[in-house]
Amino acid sequence: MTLPTGVERHEFGGETSIATQGEPVYGERTDGDWRRWDPHRSKLGAMLEQGMETGLEGDETVLYLGAAAGTTVSHVADFGGPTYAVEFAPRPVRELLDAAESRRNLFPLLKDARKPESYAHVVEPVDVVVQDVATRGQARVATLNKQFLTDDGRLLAAIKARSEDVTADPADVFDSVRAELGSEYELLETARLDPYHEDHLGVVARPRE
Ligand code: SAM
């Protein structure tokens, strides 16, 4: 597995795990210097643990959609460059602001990812869009935010099947999400995130011109 610079494997309580350096955010284990990036709590962490080729090298400019309280985006900011964190629910944003306090490159935005025009004046072109919105219309959110990606940028998305349709077979949901994404993105790799996250699909894609 290729890990970005700033992400390393460390041992926590007898278990080896990916880790980043920064202030703890969600009660994760630390060894004093490094903090465990728990793949059970983070879809991007699961994508890395499963060996998906994310193309992340470290120091990228990132637009993160669905930041919640900052569990994953705090790790991203630990190894990334400027990291714009979009979340539309005010309650988790309060905790996200705490995570941003010790991270000068993490910029929380209380915005709706379906309305990119509301943050287009703030967000610069980015190398990576990370998406974990767990809401209906996940392919559409990725399409709406493609405008922020540089030509050789990457979309790293976690698609939750049950957010699209609770009754459908997840495999069918993933087929239709792949088809919808495919008109705007070239899909480089997709993989299910079980056993870390049931009925989720990890997607690595690059924008079509
Ligand atoms: N990515 C987070 C992490 O790993 O730390 C967990 C994200 S949680 C599964 C999904 C989040 O996306 C929720 O906090 C939800 O409020 C947010 N969300 C859903 N739709 C959104 C939208 N249209 N704009 C912004 N945030 C959205």
GROMACS .gro file of C-alpha atoms in nm, residues 2-208:
model
  207
    2THR     CA    1   0.129   0.349  -0.084
    3LEU     CA    2   0.075   0.586   0.207
    4PRO     CA    3   0.102   0.963   0.176
    5THR     CA    4   0.393   1.139   0.344
    6GLY     CA    5   0.278   1.219   0.697
    7VAL     CA    6   0.083   0.894   0.733
    8GLU     CA    7   0.271   0.603   0.894
    9ARG     CA    8   0.197   0.267   1.045
   10HIS     CA    9   0.238   0.259   1.422
   11GLU     CA   10   0.150   0.017   1.698
   12PHE     CA   11  -0.126   0.105   1.942
   13GLY     CA   12  -0.204  -0.141   2.221
   14GLY     CA   13  -0.059  -0.433   2.025
   15GLU     CA   14  -0.242  -0.342   1.704
   16THR     CA   15  -0.073  -0.187   1.402
   17SER     CA   16  -0.264   0.095   1.239
   18ILE     CA   17  -0.220   0.396   1.017
   19ALA     CA   18  -0.155   0.716   1.211
   20THR     CA   19  -0.091   1.089   1.169
   21GLN     CA   20   0.071   1.352   1.388
   22GLY     CA   21  -0.158   1.606   1.549
   23GLU     CA   22  -0.378   1.681   1.849
   24PRO     CA   23  -0.625   1.397   1.926
   25VAL     CA   24  -0.986   1.466   1.822
   26TYR     CA   25  -1.215   1.170   1.889
   27GLY     CA   26  -1.063   0.976   2.178
   28GLU     CA   27  -0.833   0.782   1.946
   29ARG     CA   28  -0.525   0.610   2.086
   30THR     CA   29  -0.195   0.794   2.069
   31ASP     CA   30   0.163   0.700   2.142
   32GLY     CA   31   0.242   1.052   2.253
   33ASP     CA   32   0.338   1.175   1.909
   34TRP     CA   33   0.127   0.982   1.659
   35ARG     CA   34  -0.252   0.940   1.676
   36ARG     CA   35  -0.427   0.631   1.548
   37TRP     CA   36  -0.634   0.685   1.233
   38ASP     CA   37  -0.913   0.442   1.314
   39PRO     CA   38  -1.042   0.279   0.991
   40HIS     CA   39  -1.360   0.175   1.171
   41ARG     CA   40  -1.440   0.543   1.231
   42SER     CA   41  -1.317   0.677   0.895
   43LYS     CA   42  -1.402   0.569   0.541
   44LEU     CA   43  -1.091   0.731   0.397
   45GLY     CA   44  -0.891   0.553   0.666
   46ALA     CA   45  -1.054   0.225   0.555
   47MET     CA   46  -0.968   0.301   0.191
   48LEU     CA   47  -0.603   0.346   0.289
   49GLU     CA   48  -0.600   0.038   0.515
   50GLN     CA   49  -0.749  -0.169   0.233
   51GLY     CA   50  -0.469  -0.063   0.002
   52MET     CA   51  -0.672   0.144  -0.242
   53GLU     CA   52  -0.445   0.360  -0.458
   54THR     CA   53  -0.575   0.700  -0.355
   55GLY     CA   54  -0.293   0.890  -0.525
   56LEU     CA   55  -0.244   1.088  -0.203
   57GLU     CA   56   0.118   1.190  -0.157
   58GLY     CA   57   0.085   1.444   0.125
   59ASP     CA   58   0.063   1.822   0.126
   60GLU     CA   59  -0.234   1.830  -0.117
   61THR     CA   60  -0.492   2.105  -0.116
   62VAL     CA   61  -0.820   1.939  -0.015
   63LEU     CA   62  -1.192   2.009  -0.029
   64TYR     CA   63  -1.362   1.777   0.220
   65LEU     CA   64  -1.741   1.735   0.188
   66GLY     CA   65  -1.932   1.604   0.491
   67ALA     CA   66  -1.674   1.688   0.757
   68ALA     CA   67  -1.904   1.622   1.057
   69ALA     CA   68  -1.714   1.673   1.386
   70GLY     CA   69  -1.376   1.636   1.216
   71THR     CA   70  -1.281   1.274   1.276
   72THR     CA   71  -1.140   1.213   0.928
   73VAL     CA   72  -1.074   1.566   0.810
   74SER     CA   73  -0.848   1.625   1.111
   75HIS     CA   74  -0.623   1.341   0.991
   76VAL     CA   75  -0.633   1.482   0.638
   77ALA     CA   76  -0.527   1.824   0.767
   78ASP     CA   77  -0.243   1.657   0.963
   79PHE     CA   78  -0.072   1.548   0.638
   80GLY     CA   79  -0.237   1.776   0.382
   81GLY     CA   80  -0.203   2.138   0.281
   82PRO     CA   81  -0.494   2.385   0.298
   83THR     CA   82  -0.801   2.176   0.385
   84TYR     CA   83  -1.151   2.321   0.335
   85ALA     CA   84  -1.406   2.129   0.543
   86VAL     CA   85  -1.771   2.163   0.436
   87GLU     CA   86  -2.045   2.054   0.678
   88PHE     CA   87  -2.404   2.177   0.682
   89ALA     CA   88  -2.513   2.066   1.032
   90PRO     CA   89  -2.433   2.333   1.293
   91ARG     CA   90  -2.394   2.092   1.587
   92PRO     CA   91  -2.091   1.892   1.459
   93VAL     CA   92  -1.937   2.212   1.325
   94ARG     CA   93  -1.884   2.327   1.685
   95GLU     CA   94  -1.657   2.025   1.742
   96LEU     CA   95  -1.501   2.074   1.400
   97LEU     CA   96  -1.400   2.424   1.511
   98ASP     CA   97  -1.226   2.267   1.813
   99ALA     CA   98  -1.034   2.031   1.584
  100ALA     CA   99  -0.935   2.329   1.368
  101GLU     CA  100  -0.799   2.525   1.664
  102SER     CA  101  -0.465   2.343   1.661
  103ARG     CA  102  -0.462   2.305   1.280
  104ARG     CA  103  -0.391   2.629   1.104
  105ASN     CA  104  -0.451   2.470   0.760
  106LEU     CA  105  -0.805   2.344   0.843
  107PHE     CA  106  -1.087   2.579   0.740
  108PRO     CA  107  -1.438   2.475   0.855
  109LEU     CA  108  -1.723   2.598   0.630
  110LEU     CA  109  -2.082   2.575   0.752
  111LYS     CA  110  -2.218   2.518   0.400
  112ASP     CA  111  -2.434   2.283   0.194
  113ALA     CA  112  -2.227   2.067  -0.043
  114ARG     CA  113  -2.519   2.076  -0.289
  115LYS     CA  114  -2.471   2.452  -0.320
  116PRO     CA  115  -2.107   2.491  -0.424
  117GLU     CA  116  -2.175   2.847  -0.538
  118SER     CA  117  -2.207   2.938  -0.168
  119TYR     CA  118  -1.838   2.859  -0.104
  120ALA     CA  119  -1.685   2.903  -0.451
  121HIS     CA  120  -1.553   3.245  -0.351
  122VAL     CA  121  -1.354   3.092  -0.062
  123VAL     CA  122  -1.224   2.762  -0.197
  124GLU     CA  123  -0.922   2.764  -0.431
  125PRO     CA  124  -0.870   2.491  -0.695
  126VAL     CA  125  -0.789   2.171  -0.508
  127ASP     CA  126  -0.585   1.856  -0.574
  128VAL     CA  127  -0.834   1.634  -0.396
  129VAL     CA  128  -1.205   1.629  -0.318
  130VAL     CA  129  -1.285   1.389  -0.034
  131GLN     CA  130  -1.657   1.317  -0.004
  132ASP     CA  131  -1.845   1.139   0.275
  133VAL     CA  132  -2.189   1.299   0.290
  134ALA     CA  133  -2.402   0.984   0.343
  135THR     CA  134  -2.705   1.149   0.190
  136ARG     CA  135  -2.929   1.082  -0.109
  137GLY     CA  136  -2.777   1.201  -0.437
  138GLN     CA  137  -2.411   1.128  -0.358
  139ALA     CA  138  -2.310   1.113  -0.727
  140ARG     CA  139  -2.474   1.450  -0.784
  141VAL     CA  140  -2.281   1.608  -0.496
  142ALA     CA  141  -1.956   1.480  -0.652
  143THR     CA  142  -2.058   1.615  -0.992
  144LEU     CA  143  -2.151   1.957  -0.851
  145ASN     CA  144  -1.811   1.987  -0.682
  146LYS     CA  145  -1.601   1.870  -0.977
  147GLN     CA  146  -1.550   2.238  -1.065
  148PHE     CA  147  -1.302   2.274  -0.778
  149LEU     CA  148  -1.069   1.996  -0.895
  150THR     CA  149  -0.756   2.064  -1.096
  151ASP     CA  150  -0.734   1.867  -1.424
  152ASP     CA  151  -0.518   1.594  -1.269
  153GLY     CA  152  -0.700   1.606  -0.933
  154ARG     CA  153  -0.869   1.315  -0.759
  155LEU     CA  154  -1.211   1.245  -0.616
  156LEU     CA  155  -1.197   1.013  -0.314
  157ALA     CA  156  -1.556   0.929  -0.224
  158ALA     CA  157  -1.733   0.696   0.016
  159ILE     CA  158  -2.078   0.601  -0.111
  160LYS     CA  159  -2.330   0.473   0.142
  161ALA     CA  160  -2.581   0.245  -0.029
  162ARG     CA  161  -2.858   0.287   0.225
  163SER     CA  162  -2.853   0.665   0.190
  164GLU     CA  163  -2.961   0.622  -0.172
  165ASP     CA  164  -3.221   0.348  -0.117
  166VAL     CA  165  -3.271   0.153   0.208
  167THR     CA  166  -3.448  -0.136   0.038
  168ALA     CA  167  -3.233  -0.188  -0.274
  169ASP     CA  168  -2.949  -0.436  -0.303
  170PRO     CA  169  -2.632  -0.234  -0.234
  171ALA     CA  170  -2.465  -0.386  -0.542
  172ASP     CA  171  -2.742  -0.237  -0.761
  173VAL     CA  172  -2.709   0.102  -0.590
  174PHE     CA  173  -2.333   0.099  -0.647
  175ASP     CA  174  -2.385   0.012  -1.016
  176SER     CA  175  -2.612   0.311  -1.067
  177VAL     CA  176  -2.385   0.546  -0.870
  178ARG     CA  177  -2.086   0.427  -1.079
  179ALA     CA  178  -2.286   0.490  -1.398
  180GLU     CA  179  -2.389   0.840  -1.288
  181LEU     CA  180  -2.039   0.933  -1.174
  182GLY     CA  181  -1.894   0.792  -1.496
  183SER     CA  182  -2.027   1.072  -1.712
  184GLU     CA  183  -1.820   1.334  -1.525
  185TYR     CA  184  -1.540   1.124  -1.378
  186GLU     CA  185  -1.312   0.848  -1.496
  187LEU     CA  186  -1.334   0.579  -1.228
  188LEU     CA  187  -0.985   0.454  -1.143
  189GLU     CA  188  -1.074   0.213  -0.862
  190THR     CA  189  -1.382   0.117  -0.666
  191ALA     CA  190  -1.394  -0.125  -0.372
  192ARG     CA  191  -1.637  -0.213  -0.099
  193LEU     CA  192  -1.526  -0.099   0.246
  194ASP     CA  193  -1.650  -0.405   0.437
  195PRO     CA  194  -1.565  -0.513   0.700
  196TYR     CA  195  -1.485  -0.162   0.826
  197HIS     CA  196  -1.800  -0.001   0.685
  198GLU     CA  197  -2.085  -0.223   0.575
  199ASP     CA  198  -2.253  -0.144   0.243
  200HIS     CA  199  -2.018   0.140   0.155
  201LEU     CA  200  -1.824   0.175  -0.170
  202GLY     CA  201  -1.489   0.352  -0.185
  203VAL     CA  202  -1.427   0.539  -0.511
  204VAL     CA  203  -1.108   0.682  -0.658
  205ALA     CA  204  -1.176   0.888  -0.970
  206ARG     CA  205  -1.037   1.171  -1.178
  207PRO     CA  206  -1.236   1.440  -1.357
  208ARG     CA  207  -1.315   1.400  -1.726
   0.00000   0.00000   0.00000
